[in-house]
Coordinates of C-alpha atoms in Angstrom, one line a residue:
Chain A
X1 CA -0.9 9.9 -8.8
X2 CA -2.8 7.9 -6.2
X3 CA -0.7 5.7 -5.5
X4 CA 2.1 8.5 -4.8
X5 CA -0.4 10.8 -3.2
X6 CA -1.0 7.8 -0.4
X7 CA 2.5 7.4 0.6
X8 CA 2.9 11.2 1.3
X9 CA -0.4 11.0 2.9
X10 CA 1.1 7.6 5.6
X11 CA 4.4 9.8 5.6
X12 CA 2.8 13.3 7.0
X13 CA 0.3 11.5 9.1
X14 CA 3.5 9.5 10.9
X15 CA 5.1 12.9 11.3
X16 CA 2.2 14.3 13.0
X17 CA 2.1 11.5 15.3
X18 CA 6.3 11.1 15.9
X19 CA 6.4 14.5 17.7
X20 CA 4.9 16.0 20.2
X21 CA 2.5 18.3 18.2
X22 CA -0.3 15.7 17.6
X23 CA -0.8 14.9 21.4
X24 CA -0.6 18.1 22.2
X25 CA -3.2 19.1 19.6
X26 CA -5.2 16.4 20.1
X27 CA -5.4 17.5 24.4
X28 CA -5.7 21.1 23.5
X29 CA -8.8 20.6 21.2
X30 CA -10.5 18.2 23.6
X31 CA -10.3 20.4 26.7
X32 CA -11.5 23.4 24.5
X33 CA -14.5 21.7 23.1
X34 CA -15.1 19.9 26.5
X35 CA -14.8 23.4 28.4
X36 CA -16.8 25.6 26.0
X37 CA -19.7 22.5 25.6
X38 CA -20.0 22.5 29.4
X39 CA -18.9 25.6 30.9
X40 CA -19.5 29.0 28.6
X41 CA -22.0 27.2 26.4
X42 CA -24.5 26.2 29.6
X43 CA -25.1 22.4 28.1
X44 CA -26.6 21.3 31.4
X45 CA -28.3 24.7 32.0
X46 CA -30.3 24.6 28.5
X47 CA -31.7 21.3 29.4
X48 CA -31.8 20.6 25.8
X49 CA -30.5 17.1 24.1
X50 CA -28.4 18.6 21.6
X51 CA -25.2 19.3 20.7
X52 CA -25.3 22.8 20.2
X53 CA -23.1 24.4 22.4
X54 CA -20.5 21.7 21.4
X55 CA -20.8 22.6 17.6
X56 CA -21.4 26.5 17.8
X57 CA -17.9 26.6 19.5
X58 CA -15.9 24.5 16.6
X59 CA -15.3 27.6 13.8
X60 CA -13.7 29.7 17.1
X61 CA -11.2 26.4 18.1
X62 CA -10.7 25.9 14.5
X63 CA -9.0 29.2 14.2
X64 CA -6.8 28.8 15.8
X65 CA -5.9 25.1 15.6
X66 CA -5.9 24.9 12.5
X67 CA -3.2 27.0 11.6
X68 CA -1.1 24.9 14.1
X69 CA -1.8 21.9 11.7
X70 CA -0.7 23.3 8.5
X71 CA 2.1 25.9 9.6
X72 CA 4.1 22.8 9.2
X73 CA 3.4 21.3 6.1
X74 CA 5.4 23.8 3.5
X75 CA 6.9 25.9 5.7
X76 CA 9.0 23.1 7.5
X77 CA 9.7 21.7 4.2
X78 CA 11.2 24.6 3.1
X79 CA 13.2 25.5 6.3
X80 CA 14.9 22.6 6.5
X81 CA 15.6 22.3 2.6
X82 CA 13.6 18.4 2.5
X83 CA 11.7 20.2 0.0
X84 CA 14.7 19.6 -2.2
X85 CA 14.4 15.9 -1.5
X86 CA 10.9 15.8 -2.1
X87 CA 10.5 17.5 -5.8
X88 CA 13.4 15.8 -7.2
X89 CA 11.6 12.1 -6.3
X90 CA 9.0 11.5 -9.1
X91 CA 6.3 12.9 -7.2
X92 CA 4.5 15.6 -9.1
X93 CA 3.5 19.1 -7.3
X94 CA -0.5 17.7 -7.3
X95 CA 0.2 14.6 -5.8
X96 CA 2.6 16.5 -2.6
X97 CA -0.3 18.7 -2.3
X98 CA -3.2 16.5 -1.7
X99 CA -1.0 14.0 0.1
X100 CA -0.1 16.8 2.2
X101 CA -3.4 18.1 2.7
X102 CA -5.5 14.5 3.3
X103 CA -2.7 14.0 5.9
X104 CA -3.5 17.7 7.5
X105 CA -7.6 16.3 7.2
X106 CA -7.1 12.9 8.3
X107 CA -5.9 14.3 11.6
X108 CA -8.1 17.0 12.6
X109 CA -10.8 13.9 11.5
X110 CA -8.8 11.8 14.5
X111 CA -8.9 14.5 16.8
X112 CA -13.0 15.9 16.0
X113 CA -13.7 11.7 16.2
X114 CA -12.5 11.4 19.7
X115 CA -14.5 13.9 20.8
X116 CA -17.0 11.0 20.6
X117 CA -17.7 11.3 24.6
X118 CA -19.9 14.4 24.3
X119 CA -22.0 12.9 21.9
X120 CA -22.4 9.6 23.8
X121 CA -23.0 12.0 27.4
X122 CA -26.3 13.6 25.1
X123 CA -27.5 10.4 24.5
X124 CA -27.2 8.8 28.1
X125 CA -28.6 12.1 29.4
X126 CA -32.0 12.4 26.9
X127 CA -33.3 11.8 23.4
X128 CA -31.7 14.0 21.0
X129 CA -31.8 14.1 17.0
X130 CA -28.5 11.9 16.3
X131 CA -29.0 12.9 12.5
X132 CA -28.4 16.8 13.4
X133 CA -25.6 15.6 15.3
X134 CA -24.4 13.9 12.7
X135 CA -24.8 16.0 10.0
X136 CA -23.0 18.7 12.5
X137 CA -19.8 16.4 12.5
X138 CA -19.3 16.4 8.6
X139 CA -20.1 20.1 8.6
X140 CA -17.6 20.5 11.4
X141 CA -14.9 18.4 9.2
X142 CA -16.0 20.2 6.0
X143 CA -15.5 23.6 7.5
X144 CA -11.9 22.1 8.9
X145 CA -11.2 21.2 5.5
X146 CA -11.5 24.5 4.5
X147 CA -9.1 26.0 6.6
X148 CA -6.7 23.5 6.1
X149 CA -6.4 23.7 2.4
X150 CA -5.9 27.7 3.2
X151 CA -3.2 26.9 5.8
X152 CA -1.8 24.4 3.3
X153 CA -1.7 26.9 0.6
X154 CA -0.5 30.0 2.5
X155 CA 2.5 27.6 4.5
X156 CA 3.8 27.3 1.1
X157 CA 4.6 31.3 0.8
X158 CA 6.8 31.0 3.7
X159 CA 9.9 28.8 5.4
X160 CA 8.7 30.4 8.6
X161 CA 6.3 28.7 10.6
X162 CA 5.3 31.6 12.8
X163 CA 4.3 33.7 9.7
X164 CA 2.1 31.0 8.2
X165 CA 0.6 30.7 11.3
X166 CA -0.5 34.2 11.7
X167 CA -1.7 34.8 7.8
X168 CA -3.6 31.7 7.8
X169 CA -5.2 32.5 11.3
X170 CA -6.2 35.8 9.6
X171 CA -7.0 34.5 6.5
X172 CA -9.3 31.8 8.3
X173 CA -11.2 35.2 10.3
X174 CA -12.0 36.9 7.1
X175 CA -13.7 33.4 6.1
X176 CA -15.6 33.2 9.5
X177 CA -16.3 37.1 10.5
X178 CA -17.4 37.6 6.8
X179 CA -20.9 35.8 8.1
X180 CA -21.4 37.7 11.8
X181 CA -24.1 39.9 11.9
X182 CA -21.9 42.4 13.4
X183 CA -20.0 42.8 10.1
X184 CA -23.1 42.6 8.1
X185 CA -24.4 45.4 10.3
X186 CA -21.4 47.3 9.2
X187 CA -22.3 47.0 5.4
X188 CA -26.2 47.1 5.7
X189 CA -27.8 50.3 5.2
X190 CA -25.5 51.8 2.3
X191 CA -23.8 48.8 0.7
X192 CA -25.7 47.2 -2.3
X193 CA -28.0 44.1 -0.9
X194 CA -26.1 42.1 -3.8
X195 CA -23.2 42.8 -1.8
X196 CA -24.2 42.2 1.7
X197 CA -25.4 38.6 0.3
X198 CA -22.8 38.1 -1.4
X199 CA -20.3 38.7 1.3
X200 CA -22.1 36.5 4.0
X201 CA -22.2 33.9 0.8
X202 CA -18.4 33.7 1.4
X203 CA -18.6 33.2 5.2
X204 CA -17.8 29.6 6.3
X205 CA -19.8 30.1 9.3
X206 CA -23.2 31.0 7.3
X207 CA -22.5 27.4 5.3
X208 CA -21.5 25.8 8.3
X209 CA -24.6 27.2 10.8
X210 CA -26.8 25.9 7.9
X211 CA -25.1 22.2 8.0
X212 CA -25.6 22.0 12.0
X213 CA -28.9 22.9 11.8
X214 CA -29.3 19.2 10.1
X215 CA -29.8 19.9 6.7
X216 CA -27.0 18.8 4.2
X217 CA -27.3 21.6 1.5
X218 CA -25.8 21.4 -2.2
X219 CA -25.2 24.7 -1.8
X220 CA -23.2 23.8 1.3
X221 CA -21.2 21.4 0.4
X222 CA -20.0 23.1 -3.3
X223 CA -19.3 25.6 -1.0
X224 CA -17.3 23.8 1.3
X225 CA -15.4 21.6 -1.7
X226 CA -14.7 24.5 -3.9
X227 CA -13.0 26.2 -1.1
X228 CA -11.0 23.7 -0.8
X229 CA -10.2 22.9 -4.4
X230 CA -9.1 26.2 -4.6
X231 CA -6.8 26.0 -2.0
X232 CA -5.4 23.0 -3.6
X233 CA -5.4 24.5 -6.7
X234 CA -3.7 27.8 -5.2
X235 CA -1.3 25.3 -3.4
X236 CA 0.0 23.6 -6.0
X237 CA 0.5 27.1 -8.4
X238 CA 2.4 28.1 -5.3
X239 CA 4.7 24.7 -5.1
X240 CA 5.9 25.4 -8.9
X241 CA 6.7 28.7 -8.8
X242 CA 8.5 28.6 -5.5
X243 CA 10.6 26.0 -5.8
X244 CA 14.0 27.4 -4.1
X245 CA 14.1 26.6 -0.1
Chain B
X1 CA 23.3 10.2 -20.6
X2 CA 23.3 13.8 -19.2
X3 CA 23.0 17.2 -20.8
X4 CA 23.1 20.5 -20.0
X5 CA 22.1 22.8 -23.2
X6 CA 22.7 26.6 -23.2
X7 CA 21.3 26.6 -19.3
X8 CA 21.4 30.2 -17.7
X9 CA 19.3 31.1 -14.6
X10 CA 19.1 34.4 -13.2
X11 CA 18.1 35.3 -9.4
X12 CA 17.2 39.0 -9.9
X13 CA 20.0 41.3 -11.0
X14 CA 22.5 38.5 -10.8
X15 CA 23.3 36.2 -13.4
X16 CA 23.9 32.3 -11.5
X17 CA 24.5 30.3 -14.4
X18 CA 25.3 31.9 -17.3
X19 CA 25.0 29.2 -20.8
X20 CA 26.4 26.1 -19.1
X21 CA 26.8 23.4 -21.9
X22 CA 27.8 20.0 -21.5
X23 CA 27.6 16.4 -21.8
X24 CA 28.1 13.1 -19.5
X25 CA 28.1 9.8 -21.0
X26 CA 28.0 6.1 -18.9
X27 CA 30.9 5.5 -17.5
X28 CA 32.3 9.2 -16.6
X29 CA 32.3 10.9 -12.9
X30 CA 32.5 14.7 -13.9
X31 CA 33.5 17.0 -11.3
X32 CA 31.9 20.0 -11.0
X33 CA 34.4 22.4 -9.4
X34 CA 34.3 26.3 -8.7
X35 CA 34.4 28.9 -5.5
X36 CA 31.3 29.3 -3.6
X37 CA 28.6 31.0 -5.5
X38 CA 30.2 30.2 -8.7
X39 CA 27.0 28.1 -9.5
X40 CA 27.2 24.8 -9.2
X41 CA 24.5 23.7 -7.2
X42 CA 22.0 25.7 -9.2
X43 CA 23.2 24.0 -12.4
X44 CA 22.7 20.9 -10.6
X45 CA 19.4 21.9 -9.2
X46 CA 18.4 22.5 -12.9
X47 CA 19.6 19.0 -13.9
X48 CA 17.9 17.2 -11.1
X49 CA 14.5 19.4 -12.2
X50 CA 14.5 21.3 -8.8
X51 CA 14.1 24.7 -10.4
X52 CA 13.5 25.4 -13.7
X53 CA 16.6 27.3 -16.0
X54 CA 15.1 30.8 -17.5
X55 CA 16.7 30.0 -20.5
X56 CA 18.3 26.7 -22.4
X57 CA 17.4 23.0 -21.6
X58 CA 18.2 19.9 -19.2
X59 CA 18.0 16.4 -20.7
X60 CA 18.9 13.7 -18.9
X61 CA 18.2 10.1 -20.0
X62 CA 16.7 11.6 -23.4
X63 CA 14.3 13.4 -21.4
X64 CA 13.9 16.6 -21.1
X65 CA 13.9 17.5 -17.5
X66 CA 10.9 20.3 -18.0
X67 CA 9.1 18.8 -20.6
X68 CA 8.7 15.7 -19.2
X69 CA 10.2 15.6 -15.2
X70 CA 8.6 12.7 -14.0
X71 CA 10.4 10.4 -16.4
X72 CA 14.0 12.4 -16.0
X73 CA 13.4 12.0 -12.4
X74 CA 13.1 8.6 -12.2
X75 CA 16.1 7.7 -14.0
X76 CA 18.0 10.3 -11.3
X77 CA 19.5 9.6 -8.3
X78 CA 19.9 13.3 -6.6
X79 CA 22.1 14.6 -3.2
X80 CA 20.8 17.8 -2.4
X81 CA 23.0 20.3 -1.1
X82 CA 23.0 19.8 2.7
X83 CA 21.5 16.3 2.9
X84 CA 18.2 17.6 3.5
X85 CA 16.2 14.9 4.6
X86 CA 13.4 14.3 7.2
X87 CA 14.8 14.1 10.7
X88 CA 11.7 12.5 12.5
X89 CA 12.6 9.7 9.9
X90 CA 14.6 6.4 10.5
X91 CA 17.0 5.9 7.6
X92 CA 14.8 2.8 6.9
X93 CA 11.9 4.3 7.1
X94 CA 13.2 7.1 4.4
X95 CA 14.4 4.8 2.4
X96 CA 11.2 2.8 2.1
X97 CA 9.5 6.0 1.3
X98 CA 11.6 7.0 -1.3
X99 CA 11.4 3.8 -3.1
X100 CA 7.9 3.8 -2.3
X101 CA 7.8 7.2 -4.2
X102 CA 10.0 5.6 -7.1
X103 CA 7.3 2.5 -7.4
X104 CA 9.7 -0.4 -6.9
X105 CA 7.2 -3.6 -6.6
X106 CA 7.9 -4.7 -2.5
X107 CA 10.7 -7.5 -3.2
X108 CA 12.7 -5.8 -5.1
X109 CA 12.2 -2.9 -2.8
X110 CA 13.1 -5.0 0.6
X111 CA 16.4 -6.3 -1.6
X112 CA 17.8 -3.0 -3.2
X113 CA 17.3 -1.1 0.6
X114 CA 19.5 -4.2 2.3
X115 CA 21.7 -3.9 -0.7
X116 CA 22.5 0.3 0.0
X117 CA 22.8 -0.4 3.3
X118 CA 25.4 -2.8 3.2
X119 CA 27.1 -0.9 1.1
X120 CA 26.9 2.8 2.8
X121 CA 27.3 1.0 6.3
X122 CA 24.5 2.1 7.6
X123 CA 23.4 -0.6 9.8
X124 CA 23.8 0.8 13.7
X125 CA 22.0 3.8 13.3
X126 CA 18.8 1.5 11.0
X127 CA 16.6 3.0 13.4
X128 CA 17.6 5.7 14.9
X129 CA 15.5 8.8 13.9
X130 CA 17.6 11.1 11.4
X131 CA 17.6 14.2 13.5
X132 CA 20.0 12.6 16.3
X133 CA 22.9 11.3 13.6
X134 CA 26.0 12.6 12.9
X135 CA 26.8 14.9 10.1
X136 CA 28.6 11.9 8.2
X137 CA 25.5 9.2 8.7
X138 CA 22.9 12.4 7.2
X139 CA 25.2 12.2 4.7
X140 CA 25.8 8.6 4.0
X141 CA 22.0 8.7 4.2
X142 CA 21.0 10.7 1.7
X143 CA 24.1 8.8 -0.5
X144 CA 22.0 6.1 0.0
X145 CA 18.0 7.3 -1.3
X146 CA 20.3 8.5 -4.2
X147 CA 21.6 5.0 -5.0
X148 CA 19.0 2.7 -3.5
X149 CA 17.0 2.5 -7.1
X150 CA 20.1 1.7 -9.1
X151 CA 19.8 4.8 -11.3
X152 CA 21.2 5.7 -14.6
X153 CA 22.1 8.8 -13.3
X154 CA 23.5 10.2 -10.1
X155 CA 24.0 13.8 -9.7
X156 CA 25.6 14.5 -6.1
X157 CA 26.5 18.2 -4.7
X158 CA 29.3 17.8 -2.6
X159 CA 28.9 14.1 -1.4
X160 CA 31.8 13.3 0.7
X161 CA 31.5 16.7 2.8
X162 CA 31.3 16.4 6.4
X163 CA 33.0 12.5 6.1
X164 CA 35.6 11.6 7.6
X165 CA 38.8 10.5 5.9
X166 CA 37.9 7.1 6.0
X167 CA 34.5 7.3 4.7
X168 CA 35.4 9.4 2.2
X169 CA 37.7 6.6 0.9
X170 CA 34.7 4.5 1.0
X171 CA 32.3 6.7 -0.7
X172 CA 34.7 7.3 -3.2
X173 CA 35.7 3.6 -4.0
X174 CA 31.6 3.1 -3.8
X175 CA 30.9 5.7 -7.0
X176 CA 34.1 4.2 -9.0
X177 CA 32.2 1.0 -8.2
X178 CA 28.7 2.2 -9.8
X179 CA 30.7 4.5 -12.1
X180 CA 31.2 1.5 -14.9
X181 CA 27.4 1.8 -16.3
X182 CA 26.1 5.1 -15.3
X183 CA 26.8 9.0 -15.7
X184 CA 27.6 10.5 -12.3
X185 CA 28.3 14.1 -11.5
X186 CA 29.8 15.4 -8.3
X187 CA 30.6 18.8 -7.0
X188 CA 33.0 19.0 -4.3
X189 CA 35.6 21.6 -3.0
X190 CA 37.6 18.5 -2.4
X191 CA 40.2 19.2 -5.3
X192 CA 42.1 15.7 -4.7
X193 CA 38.7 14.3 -5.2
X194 CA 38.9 14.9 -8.8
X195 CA 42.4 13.6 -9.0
X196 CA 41.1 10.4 -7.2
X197 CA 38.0 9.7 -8.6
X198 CA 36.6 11.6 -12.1
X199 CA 37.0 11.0 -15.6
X200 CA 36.7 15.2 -16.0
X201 CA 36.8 18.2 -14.4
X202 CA 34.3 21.0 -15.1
X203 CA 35.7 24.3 -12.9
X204 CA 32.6 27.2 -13.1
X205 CA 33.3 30.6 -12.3
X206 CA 30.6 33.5 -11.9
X207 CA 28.4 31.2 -13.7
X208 CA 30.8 30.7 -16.5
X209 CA 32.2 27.2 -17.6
X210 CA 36.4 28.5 -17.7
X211 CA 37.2 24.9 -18.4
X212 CA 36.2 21.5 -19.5
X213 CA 38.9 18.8 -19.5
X214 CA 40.7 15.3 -18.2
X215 CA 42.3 16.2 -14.5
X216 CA 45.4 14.6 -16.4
X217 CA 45.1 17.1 -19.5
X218 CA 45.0 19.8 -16.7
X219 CA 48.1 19.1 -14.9
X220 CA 50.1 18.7 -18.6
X221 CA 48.9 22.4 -19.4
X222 CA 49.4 23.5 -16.2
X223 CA 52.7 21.6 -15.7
X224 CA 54.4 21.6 -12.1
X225 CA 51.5 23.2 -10.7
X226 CA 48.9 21.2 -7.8
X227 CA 45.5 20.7 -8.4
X228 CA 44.6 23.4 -5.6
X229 CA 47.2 26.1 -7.6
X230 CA 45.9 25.2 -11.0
X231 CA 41.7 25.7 -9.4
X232 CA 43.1 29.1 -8.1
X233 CA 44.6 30.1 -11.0
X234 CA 41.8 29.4 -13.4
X235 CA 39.0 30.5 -11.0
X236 CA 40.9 33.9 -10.4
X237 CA 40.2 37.4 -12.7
X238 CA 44.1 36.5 -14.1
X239 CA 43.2 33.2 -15.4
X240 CA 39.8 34.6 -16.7
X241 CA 41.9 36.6 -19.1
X242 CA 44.1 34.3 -19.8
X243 CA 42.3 31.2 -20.5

């Protein structure tokens, strides 16, 4: 299953890079996390070494960029009708899935890499804590993760790209707005404190806020892996019992 | 080598494939003939392990293509309807891949793709990506992933369509080649076809084998009659009653 789940993975990751989408990804993502580090997040103004407003900005671009990564991988598959050619080769549904998905990860981990310039400014410009900033970078890919393996999953319930963009952009929102105060407001008050907890529990950005601030939780990370287990999981029940184009 | 047991699918209300039985031992090319919609690629779907039959089994190789579909699969050699195939691919590069997929050690791998590619012709358009080829190279590519590992079995939906006459004399003379020690099935709306290449002819109708036979037995009970009247009349309500 390794072995077949590595040659999907070299396939999809080719495909990103033999059209157009990667590149333009790749620019897209840069400028954003470029523009809101330095312009709306006041990076110079704080006079801070960190890499705060770089990382605070990362669940917003991921919401929709992400989407734009995985719209493809089902969707496309069964538009065109290659997801004929695909499930008649011996490959079984788990392999496709996480070949499909590590390809989808791999990617976003090219593109959140070369934003290795920001990180090198804050260290030319002061002293800051480059284990925070680390730590921020696996959070940042863990909380990608996430969403992909949603995007994944929910591209399989469609042959039209523009529709699994928009469900997994939404789904993705529930995942991050779950955590704002402003929706917590909304339940405080009447709703049980079980539930309040619980719902902010869900929220990728409570995990993720708790990752950047340098501390690699348990907590966090079964958070982040089960999430996207299930999506595999999810992915995969999908692939079986939708198997016509 | 191939089997079909009882297999009946339904989508919805309608009933696609309605207890299709049948065998195909090495050496045969059945032809699978029927209008549109008469069920014929989901039959061969079913065979090939695409989608599952509600009712009723596959077996292909002695295995059964849902109890055990990795193992059926590999022993398959499958044309999709359509040639579906990756068009930001090279032929070679698909090729690889699918072989790759079918874990054939890298010699033999490097020897079987030069081997399909001599014999589909698909040499000028190596490395060309998919997407910008003709109808009749899509075609003669996804002939060749369905070949390229040697299979037992080959099941093909309709794979001379979009070919020209030439290459349809080609592709033909290719499966009569490979024909001697496998089981191949073919659909095809090509009715000379089954004159000029299979060993049976398997018309489906509304889901509903109507016949089973030699193309020769065919033309003695249907004497005077050409392949395209006898298709017509056995397809048709009249020859539903009468058959």
């Amino acid at each position: 299953m390794v072995a077949t789940s590595s040659v999907i993975f070299r396939r999809e990751l080719m495909a990103y890079f033999s059209t157009p989408v990667a590149y333009v990804f790749i620019v897209i993502f840069l400028i954003l996390a470029a523009t809101a580090t330095f312009f709306i997040g006041d990076f110079f103004e704080r006079n801070q070494a960190d890499l705060k407003p770089f990382f605070n900005f990362h669940p917003w671009i991921y919401l929709f960029l992400v989407p734009s990564v995985t719209m493809r991988l089902w969707a496309e598959e069964r538009k065109t009708g290659t997801i004929e050619f695909l499930m008649t080769l011996p490959v079984s549904s788990g392999a496709a899935v996480i070949g499909k998905f590590m390809a989808a990860w791999a990617f976003t981990g090219i593109a959140l890499a070369l934003t290795f310039p920001v990180w090198v400014t804050v260290a030319y410009l002061g002293n800051p804590d480059h284990g925070v900033i680390a730590a921020s970078y696996i959070g940042s890919w863990l909380m990608a993760g996430g969403f992909l393996s949603l995007g994944a999953c929910l591209s399989a319930l469609t042959r039209n790209q523009v529709i699994a963009y928009i469900i997994t952009a939404s789904a993705c929102f529930m995942f991050l707005s779950s955590g704002l105060s402003m929706v917590r407001d909304v339940f405080q008050g009447w709703a049980p404190t079980l539930l309040v907890d619980v719902l902010a529990s869900f929220s990728v950005l409570t995990h993720y806020q708790n990752i950047t601030r340098g501390l690699i939780d348990v907590r966090d990370l079964i958070f982040f892996g089960s999430l996207i287990v299930l999506g595999l999981v999810a992915n995969v029940a999908i692939i079986d019992l939708r198997r016509s184009p | 080598m191939i089997e079909a047991r009882k297999l009946s699918k339904w989508y919805g209300s309608l009933l696609a494939v309605d207890d299709v039985s049948f065998r195909v031992e090495r050496g045969e090319i059945l032809g699978f003939l029927g209008p549109n919609g008469a069920g014929k690629t989901t039959t061969m779907r079913m065979l090939a392990g695409f989608i599952l039959s509600d009712s009723g089994s596959a077996h292909v190789c002695g295995f059964g293509v849902s109890d055990d579909p990795l193992s059926a699969k590999a022993c398959i050699g499958y044309l999709p309807e359509g040639a579906p195939l990756y068009g930001d691919m090279t032929p070679a590069n698909l090729l690889k891949f699918a072989l790759m997929l079918r874990r054939l050690p890298r010699k033999e791998r490097t020897e079987r793709i030069n081997a399909v590619i001599s014999s589909v012709e698909l040499h000028e358009v190596l490395h060309r990506p998919i997407h910008t080829l003709s109808k009749g190279f899509k075609r003669r590519v996804a002939l060749a992933q369905a070949i390229a590992h040697d299979p037992d079995v080959l099941i093909l939906d309709e794979p001379t369509d979009g070919l020209d006459p030439n290459q349809k004399y080609e592709v033909r003379a290719l499966l009569r080649s490979l024909a001697r020690d496998k089981a191949i099935i073919i659909s095809t709306h090509a009715l000379e076809e089954v004159e000029a290449l299979c060993t049976r002819a398997v018309v489906i109708a509304q889901g509903r084998i109507r016949v089973d036979d030699t193309p020769s037995n065919l033309r003695m009970m249907y004497q005077g009659s050409t392949m395209e009247e006898i298709f017509r009349i056995i397809t048709s309500e009249k020859g539903k009653v009468d058959k």
